[in-house]
JSON list of C-alpha atoms and ligand atoms in Angstrom, two decimals:
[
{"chain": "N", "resi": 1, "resn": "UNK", "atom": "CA", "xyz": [26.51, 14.17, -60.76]},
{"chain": "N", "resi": 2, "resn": "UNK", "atom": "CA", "xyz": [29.39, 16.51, -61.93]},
{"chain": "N", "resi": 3, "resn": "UNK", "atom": "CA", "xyz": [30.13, 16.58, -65.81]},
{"chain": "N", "resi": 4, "resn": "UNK", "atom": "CA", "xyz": [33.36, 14.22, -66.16]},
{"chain": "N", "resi": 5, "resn": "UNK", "atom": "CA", "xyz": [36.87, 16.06, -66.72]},
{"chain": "N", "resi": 6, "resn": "UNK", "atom": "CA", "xyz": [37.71, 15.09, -70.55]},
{"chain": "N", "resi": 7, "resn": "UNK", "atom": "CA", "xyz": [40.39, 16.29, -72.80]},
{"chain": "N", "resi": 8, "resn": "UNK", "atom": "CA", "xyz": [40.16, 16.37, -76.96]},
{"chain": "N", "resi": 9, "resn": "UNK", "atom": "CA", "xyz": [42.25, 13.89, -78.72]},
{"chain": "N", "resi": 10, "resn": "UNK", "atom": "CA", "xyz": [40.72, 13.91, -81.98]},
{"chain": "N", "resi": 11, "resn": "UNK", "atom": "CA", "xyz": [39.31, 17.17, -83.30]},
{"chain": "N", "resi": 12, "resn": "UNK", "atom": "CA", "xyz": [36.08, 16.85, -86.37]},
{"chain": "N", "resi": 13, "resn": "UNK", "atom": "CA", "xyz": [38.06, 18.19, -89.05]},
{"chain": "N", "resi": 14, "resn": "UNK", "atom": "CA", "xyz": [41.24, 15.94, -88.31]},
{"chain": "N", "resi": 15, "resn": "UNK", "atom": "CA", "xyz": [38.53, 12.61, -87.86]},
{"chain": "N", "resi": 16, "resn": "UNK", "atom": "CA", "xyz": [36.84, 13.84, -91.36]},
{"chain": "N", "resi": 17, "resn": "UNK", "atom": "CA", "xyz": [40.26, 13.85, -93.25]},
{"chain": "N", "resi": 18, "resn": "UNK", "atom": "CA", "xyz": [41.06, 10.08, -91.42]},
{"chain": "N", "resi": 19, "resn": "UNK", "atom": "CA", "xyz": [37.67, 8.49, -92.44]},
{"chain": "N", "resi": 20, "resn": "UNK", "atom": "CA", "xyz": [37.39, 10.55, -95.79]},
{"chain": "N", "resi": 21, "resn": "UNK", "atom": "CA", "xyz": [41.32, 8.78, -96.55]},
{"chain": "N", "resi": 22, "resn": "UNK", "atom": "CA", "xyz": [39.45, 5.21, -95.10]},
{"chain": "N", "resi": 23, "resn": "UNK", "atom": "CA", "xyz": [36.61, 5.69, -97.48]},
{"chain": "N", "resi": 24, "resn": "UNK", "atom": "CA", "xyz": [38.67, 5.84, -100.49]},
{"chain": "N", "resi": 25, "resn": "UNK", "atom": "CA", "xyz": [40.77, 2.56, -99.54]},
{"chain": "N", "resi": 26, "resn": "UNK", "atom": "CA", "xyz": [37.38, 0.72, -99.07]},
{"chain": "N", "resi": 27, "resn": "UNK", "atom": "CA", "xyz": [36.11, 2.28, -102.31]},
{"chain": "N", "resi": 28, "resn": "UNK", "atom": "CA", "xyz": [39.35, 0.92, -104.47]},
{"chain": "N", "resi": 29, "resn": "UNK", "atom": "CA", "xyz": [39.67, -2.81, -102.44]},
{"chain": "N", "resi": 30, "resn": "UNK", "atom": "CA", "xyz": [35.70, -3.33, -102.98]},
{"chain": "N", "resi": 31, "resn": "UNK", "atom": "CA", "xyz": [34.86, -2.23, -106.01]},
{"chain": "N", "resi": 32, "resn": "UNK", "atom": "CA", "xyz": [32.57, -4.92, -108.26]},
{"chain": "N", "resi": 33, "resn": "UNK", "atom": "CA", "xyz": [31.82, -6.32, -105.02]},
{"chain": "N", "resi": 34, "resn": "UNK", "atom": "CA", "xyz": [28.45, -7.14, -103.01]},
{"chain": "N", "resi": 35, "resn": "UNK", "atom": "CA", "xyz": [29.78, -5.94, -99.84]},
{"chain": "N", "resi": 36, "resn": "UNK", "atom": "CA", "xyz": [27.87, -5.96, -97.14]},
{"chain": "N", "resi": 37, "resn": "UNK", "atom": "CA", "xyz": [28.50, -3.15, -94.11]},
{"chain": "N", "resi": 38, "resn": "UNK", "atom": "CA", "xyz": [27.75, -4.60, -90.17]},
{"chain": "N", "resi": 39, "resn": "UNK", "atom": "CA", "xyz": [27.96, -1.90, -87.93]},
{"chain": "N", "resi": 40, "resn": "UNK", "atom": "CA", "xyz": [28.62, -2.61, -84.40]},
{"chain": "N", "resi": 41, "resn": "UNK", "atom": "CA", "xyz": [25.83, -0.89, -82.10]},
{"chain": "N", "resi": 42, "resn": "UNK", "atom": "CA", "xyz": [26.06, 1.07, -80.48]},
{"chain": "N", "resi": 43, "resn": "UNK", "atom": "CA", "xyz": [29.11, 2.88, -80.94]},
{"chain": "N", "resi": 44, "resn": "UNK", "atom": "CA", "xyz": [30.00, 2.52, -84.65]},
{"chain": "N", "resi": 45, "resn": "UNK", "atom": "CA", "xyz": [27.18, 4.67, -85.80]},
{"chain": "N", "resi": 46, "resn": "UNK", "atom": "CA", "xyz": [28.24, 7.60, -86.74]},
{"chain": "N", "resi": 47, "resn": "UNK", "atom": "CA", "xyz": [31.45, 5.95, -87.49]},
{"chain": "N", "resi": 48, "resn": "UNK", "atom": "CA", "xyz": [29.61, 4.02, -90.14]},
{"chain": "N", "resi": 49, "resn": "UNK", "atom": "CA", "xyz": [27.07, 6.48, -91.25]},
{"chain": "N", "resi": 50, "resn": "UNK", "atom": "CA", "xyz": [29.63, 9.20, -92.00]},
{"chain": "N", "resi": 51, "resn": "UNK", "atom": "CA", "xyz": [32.09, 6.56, -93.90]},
{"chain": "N", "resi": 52, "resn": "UNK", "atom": "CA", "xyz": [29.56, 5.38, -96.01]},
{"chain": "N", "resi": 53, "resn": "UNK", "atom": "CA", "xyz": [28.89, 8.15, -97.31]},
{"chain": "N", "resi": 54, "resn": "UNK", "atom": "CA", "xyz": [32.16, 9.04, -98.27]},
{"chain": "N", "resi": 55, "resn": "UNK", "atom": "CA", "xyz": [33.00, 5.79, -100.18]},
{"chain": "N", "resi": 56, "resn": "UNK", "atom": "CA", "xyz": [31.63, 5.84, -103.70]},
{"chain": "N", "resi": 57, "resn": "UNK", "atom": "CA", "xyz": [30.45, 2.12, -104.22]},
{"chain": "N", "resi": 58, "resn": "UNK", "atom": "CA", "xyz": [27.37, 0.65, -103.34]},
{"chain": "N", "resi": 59, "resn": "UNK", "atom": "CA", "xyz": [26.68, -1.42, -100.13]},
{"chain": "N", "resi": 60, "resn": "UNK", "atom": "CA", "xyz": [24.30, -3.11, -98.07]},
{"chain": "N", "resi": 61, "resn": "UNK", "atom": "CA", "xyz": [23.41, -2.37, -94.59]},
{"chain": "N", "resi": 62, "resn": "UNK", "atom": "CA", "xyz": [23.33, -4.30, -91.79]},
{"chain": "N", "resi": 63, "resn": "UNK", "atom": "CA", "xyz": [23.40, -4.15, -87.82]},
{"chain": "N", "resi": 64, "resn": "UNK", "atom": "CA", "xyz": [24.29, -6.54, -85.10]},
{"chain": "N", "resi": 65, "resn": "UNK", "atom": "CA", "xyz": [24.77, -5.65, -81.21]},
{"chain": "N", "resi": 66, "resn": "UNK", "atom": "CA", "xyz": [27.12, -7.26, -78.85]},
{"chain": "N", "resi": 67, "resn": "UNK", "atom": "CA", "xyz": [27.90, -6.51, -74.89]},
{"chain": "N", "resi": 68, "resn": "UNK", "atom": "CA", "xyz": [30.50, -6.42, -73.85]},
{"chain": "N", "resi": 69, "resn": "UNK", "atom": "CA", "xyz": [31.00, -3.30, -71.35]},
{"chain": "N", "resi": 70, "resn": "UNK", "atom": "CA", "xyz": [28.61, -2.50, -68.87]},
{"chain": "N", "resi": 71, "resn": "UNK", "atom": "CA", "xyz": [27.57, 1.07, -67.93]},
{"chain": "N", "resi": 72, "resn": "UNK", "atom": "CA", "xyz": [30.93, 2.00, -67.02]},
{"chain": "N", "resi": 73, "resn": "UNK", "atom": "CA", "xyz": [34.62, 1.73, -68.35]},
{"chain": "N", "resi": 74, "resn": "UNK", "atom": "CA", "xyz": [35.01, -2.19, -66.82]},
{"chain": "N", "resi": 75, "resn": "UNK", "atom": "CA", "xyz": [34.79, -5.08, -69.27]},
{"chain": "N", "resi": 76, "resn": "UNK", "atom": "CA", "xyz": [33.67, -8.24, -68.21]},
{"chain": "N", "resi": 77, "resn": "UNK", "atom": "CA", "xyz": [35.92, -10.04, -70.82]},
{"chain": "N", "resi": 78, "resn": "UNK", "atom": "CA", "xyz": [32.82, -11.77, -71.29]},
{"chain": "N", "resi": 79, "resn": "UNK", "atom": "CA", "xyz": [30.72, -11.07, -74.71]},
{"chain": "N", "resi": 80, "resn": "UNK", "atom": "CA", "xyz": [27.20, -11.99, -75.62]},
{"chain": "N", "resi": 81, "resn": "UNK", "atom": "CA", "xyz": [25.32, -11.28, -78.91]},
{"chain": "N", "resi": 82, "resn": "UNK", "atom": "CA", "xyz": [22.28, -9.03, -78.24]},
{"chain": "N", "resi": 83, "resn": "UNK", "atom": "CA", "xyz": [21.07, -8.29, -81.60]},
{"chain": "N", "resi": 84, "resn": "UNK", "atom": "CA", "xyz": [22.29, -10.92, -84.98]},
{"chain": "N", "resi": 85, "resn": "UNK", "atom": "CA", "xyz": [22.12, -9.65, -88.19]},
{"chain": "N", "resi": 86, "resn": "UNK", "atom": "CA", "xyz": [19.40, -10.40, -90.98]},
{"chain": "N", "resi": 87, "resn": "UNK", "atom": "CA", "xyz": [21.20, -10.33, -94.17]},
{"chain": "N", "resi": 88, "resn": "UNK", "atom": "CA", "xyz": [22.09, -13.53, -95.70]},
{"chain": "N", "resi": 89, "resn": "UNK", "atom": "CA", "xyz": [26.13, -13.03, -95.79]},
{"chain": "N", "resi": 90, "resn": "UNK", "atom": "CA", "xyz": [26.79, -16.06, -97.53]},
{"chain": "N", "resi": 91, "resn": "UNK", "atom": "CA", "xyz": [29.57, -15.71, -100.72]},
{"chain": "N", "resi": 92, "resn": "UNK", "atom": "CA", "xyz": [29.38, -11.69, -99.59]},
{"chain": "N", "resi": 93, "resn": "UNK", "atom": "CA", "xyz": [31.88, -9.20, -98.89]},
{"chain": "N", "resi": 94, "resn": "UNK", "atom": "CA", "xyz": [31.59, -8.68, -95.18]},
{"chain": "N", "resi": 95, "resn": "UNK", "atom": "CA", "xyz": [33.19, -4.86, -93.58]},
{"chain": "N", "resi": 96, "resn": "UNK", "atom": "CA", "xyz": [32.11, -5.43, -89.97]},
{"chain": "N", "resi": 97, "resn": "UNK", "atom": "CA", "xyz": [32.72, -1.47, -88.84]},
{"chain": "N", "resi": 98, "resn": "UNK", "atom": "CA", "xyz": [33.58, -1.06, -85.18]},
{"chain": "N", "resi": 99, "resn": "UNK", "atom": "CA", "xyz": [33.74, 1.85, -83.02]},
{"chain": "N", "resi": 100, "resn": "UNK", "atom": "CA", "xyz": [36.92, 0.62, -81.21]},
{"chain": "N", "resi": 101, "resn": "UNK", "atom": "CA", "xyz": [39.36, -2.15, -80.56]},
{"chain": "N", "resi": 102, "resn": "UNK", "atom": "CA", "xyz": [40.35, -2.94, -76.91]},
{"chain": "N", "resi": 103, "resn": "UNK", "atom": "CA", "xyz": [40.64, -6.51, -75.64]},
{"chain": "N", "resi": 104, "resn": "UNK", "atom": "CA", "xyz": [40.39, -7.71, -78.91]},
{"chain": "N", "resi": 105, "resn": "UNK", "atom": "CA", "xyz": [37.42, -10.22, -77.31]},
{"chain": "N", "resi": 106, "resn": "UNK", "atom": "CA", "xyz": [34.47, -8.26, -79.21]},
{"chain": "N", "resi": 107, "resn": "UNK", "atom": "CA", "xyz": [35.81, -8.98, -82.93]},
{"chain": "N", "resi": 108, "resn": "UNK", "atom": "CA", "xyz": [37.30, -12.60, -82.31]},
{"chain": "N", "resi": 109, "resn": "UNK", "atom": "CA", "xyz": [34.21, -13.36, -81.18]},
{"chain": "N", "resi": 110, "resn": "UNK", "atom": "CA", "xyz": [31.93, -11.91, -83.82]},
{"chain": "N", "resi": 111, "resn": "UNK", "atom": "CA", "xyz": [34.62, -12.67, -87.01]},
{"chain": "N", "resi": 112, "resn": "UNK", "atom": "CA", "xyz": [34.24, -16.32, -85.46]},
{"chain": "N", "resi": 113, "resn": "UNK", "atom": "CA", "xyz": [30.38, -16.06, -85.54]},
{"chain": "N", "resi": 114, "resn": "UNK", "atom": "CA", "xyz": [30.18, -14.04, -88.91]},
{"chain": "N", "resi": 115, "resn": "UNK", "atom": "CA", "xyz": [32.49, -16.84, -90.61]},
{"chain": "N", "resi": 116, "resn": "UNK", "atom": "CA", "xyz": [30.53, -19.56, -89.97]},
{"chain": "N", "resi": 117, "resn": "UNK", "atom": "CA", "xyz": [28.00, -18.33, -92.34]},
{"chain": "N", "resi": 118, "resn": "UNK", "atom": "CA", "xyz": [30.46, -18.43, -95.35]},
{"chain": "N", "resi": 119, "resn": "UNK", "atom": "CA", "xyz": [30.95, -15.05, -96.59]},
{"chain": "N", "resi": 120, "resn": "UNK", "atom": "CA", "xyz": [33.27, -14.57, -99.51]},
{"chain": "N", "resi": 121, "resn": "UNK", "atom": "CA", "xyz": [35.78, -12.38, -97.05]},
{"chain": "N", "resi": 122, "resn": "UNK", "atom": "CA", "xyz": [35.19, -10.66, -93.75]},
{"chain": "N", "resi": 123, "resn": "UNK", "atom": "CA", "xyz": [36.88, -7.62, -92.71]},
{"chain": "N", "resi": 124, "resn": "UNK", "atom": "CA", "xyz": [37.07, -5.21, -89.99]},
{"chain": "N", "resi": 125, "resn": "UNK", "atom": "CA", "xyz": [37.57, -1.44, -89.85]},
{"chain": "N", "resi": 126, "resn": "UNK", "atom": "CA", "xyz": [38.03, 0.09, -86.42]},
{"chain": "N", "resi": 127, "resn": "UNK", "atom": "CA", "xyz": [37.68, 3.87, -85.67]},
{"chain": "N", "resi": 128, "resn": "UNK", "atom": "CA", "xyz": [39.93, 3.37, -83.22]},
{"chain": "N", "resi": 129, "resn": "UNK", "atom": "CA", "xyz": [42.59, 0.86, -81.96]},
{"chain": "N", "resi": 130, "resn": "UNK", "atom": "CA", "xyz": [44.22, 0.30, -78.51]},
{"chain": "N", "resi": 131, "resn": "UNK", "atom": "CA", "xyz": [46.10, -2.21, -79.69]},
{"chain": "N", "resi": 132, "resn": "UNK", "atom": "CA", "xyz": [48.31, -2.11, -76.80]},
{"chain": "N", "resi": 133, "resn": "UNK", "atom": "CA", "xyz": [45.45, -3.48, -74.43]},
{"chain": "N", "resi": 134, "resn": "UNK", "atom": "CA", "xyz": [45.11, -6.62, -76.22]},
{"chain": "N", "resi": 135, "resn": "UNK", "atom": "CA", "xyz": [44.09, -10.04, -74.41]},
{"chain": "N", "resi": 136, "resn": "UNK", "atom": "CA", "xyz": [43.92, -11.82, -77.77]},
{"chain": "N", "resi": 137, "resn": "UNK", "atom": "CA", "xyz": [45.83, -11.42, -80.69]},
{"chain": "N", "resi": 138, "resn": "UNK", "atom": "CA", "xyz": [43.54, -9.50, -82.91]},
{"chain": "N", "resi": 139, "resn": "UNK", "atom": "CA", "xyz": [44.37, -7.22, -86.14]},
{"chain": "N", "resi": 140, "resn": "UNK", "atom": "CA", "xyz": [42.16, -4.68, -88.13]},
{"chain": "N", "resi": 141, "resn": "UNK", "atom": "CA", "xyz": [41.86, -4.19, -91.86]},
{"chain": "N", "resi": 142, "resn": "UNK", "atom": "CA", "xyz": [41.32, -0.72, -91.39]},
{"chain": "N", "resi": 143, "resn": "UNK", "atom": "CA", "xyz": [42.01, 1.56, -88.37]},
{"chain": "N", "resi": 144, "resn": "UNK", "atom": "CA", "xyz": [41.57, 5.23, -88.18]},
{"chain": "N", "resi": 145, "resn": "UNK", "atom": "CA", "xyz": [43.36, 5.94, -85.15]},
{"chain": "N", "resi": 146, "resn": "UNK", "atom": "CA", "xyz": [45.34, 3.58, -83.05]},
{"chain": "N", "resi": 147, "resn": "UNK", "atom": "CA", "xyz": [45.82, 5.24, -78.89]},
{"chain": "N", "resi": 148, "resn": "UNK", "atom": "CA", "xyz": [47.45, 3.94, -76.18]},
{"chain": "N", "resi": 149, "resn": "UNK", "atom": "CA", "xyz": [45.08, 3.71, -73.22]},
{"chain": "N", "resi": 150, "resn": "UNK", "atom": "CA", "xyz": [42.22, 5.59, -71.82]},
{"chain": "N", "resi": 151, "resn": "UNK", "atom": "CA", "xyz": [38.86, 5.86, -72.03]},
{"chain": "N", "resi": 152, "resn": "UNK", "atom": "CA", "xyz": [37.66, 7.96, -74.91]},
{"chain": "N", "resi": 153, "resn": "UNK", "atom": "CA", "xyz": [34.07, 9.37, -75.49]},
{"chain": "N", "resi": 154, "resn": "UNK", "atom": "CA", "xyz": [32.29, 11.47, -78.46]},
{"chain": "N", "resi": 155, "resn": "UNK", "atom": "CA", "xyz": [31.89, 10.56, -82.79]},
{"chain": "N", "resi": 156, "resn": "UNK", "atom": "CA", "xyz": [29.55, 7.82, -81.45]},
{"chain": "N", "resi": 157, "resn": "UNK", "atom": "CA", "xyz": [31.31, 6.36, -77.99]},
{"chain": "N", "resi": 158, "resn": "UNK", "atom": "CA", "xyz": [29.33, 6.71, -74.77]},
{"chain": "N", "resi": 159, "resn": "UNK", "atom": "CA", "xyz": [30.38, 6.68, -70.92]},
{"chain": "N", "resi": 160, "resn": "UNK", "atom": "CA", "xyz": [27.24, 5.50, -69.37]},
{"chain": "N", "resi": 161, "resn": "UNK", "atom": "CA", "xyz": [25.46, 5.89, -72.31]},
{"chain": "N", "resi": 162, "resn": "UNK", "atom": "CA", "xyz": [26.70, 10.49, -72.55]},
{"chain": "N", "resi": 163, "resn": "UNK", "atom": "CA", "xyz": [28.69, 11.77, -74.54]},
{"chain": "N", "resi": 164, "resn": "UNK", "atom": "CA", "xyz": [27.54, 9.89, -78.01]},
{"chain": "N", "resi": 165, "resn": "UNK", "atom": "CA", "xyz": [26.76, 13.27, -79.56]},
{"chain": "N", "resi": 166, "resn": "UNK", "atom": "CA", "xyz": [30.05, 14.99, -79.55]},
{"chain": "N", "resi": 167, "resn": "UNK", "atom": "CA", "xyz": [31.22, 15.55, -82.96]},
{"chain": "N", "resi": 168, "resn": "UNK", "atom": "CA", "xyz": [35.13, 15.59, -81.20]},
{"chain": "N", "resi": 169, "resn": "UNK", "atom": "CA", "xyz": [36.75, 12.52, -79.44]},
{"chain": "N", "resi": 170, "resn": "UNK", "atom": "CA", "xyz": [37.56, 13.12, -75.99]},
{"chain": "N", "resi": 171, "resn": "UNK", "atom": "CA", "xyz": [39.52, 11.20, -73.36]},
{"chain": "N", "resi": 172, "resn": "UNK", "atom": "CA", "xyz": [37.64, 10.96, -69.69]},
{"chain": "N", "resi": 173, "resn": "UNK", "atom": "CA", "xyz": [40.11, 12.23, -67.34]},
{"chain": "N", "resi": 174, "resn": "UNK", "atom": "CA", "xyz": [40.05, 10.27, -63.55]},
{"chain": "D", "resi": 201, "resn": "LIG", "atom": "P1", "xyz": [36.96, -5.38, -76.63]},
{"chain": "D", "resi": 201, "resn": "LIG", "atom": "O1", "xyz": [36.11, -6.60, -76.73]},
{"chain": "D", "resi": 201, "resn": "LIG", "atom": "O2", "xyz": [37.89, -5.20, -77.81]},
{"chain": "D", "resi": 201, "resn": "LIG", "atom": "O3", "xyz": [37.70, -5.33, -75.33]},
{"chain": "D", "resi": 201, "resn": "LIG", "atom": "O4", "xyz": [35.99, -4.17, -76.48]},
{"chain": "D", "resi": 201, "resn": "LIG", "atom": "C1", "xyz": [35.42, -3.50, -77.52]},
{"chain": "D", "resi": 201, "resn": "LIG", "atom": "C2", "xyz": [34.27, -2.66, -77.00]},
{"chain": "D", "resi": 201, "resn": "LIG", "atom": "O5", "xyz": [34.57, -2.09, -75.72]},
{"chain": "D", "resi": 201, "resn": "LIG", "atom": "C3", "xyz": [34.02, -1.49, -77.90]},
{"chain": "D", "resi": 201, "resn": "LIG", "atom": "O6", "xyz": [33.11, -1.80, -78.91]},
{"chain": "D", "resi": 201, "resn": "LIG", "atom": "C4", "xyz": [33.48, -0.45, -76.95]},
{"chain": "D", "resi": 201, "resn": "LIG", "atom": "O7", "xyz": [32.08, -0.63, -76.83]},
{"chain": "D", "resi": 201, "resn": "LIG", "atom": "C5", "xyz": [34.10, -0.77, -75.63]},
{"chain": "D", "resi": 201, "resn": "LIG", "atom": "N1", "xyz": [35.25, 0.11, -75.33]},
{"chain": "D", "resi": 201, "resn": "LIG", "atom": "C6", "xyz": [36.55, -0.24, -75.23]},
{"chain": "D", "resi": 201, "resn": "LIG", "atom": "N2", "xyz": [37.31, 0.83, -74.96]},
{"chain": "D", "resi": 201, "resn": "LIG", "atom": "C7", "xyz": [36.46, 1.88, -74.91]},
{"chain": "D", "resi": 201, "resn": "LIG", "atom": "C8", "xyz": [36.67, 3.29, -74.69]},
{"chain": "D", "resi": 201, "resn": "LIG", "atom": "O8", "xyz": [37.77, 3.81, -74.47]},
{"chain": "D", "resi": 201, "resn": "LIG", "atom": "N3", "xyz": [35.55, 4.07, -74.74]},
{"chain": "D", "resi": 201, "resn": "LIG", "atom": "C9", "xyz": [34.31, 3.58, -74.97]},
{"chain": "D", "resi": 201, "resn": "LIG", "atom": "N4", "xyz": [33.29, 4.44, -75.00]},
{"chain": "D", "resi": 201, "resn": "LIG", "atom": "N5", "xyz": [34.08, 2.24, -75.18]},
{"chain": "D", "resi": 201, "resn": "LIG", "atom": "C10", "xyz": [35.16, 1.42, -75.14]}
]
């Protein structure tokens, strides 16, 4: 198959400056806390791994795995919890720390699943946010870039499971 037609949007030094400016807001609204970081797999990765290492408090790790796309750019607008956590959340600070915000179906469903537990506070910090695309009313914490529409690949965000590498963020052009 040919390589896809994509188009920068987001070079590596201007998504360094965004998270490095994210990372310092976390680091002042959390500090004293026990917060506790979920990353969304797949896609938040290097999202995460690169923010927490520019905020200078502690944290806890944790992971949990949702579907909600399928190997393509089509949602089902259905989502399904693949992989739960295993950190005991309750009275913690939860960050859950997504790759991006579509639907909004993804985080009302996990926020709803997360709360039960009784953390302290829950959170969310999106890399990016089409908030424009929204079939439920849904609003991040913290978002490092919101975009319009398209579907955008690289700093952790796959097309058919390519593209995760690229240290730029690209939008697939049809
Ligand atoms: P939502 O439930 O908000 O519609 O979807 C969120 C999930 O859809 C994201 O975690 C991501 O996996 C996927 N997604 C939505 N838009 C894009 C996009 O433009 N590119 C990629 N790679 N994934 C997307």
């Amino acid at each position: 198959m040919n390589e896809m037609s994509k188009e920068i949007i987001f070079s590596r030094a201007v998504i360094q400056k965004r998270v490095q400016e994210i990372a310092d807001q976390i680091s002042k609204d959390y500090v004293g806390s026990d917060l506790v970081v979920v990353g969304i797999l797949r896609g938040a990765f290097i999202f995460m791994a690169d923010l927490i290492r520019m905020m200078n408090i502690p944290c806890k790790v944790d992971f949990a795995r949702v579907a909600s796309y399928g190997a393509g750019a089509e949602s089902f607008g259905k989502v399904v919890m693949t992989k739960d956590i295993e950190t005991s959340i309750r009275g913690r600070d939860i960050l859950i720390v997504e790759d991006i915000i579509d639907t909004g179906l993804t985080m009302q469903y996990l926020t709803g699943w997360l709360s039960e537990r009784n953390p302290r506070s829950i959170k969310v910090c999106a890399f990016l946010d089409k908030r424009k695309k929204r079939k439920v009313s849904f609003h991040a914490d913290y978002v490092g870039f919101t975009i319009d529409d398209g579907f955008v690949v690289g700093y952790g965000l796959d097309f058919d499971e390519k593209y995760r590498f690229l240290p730029d963020v690209y939008v697939i052009k049809q």
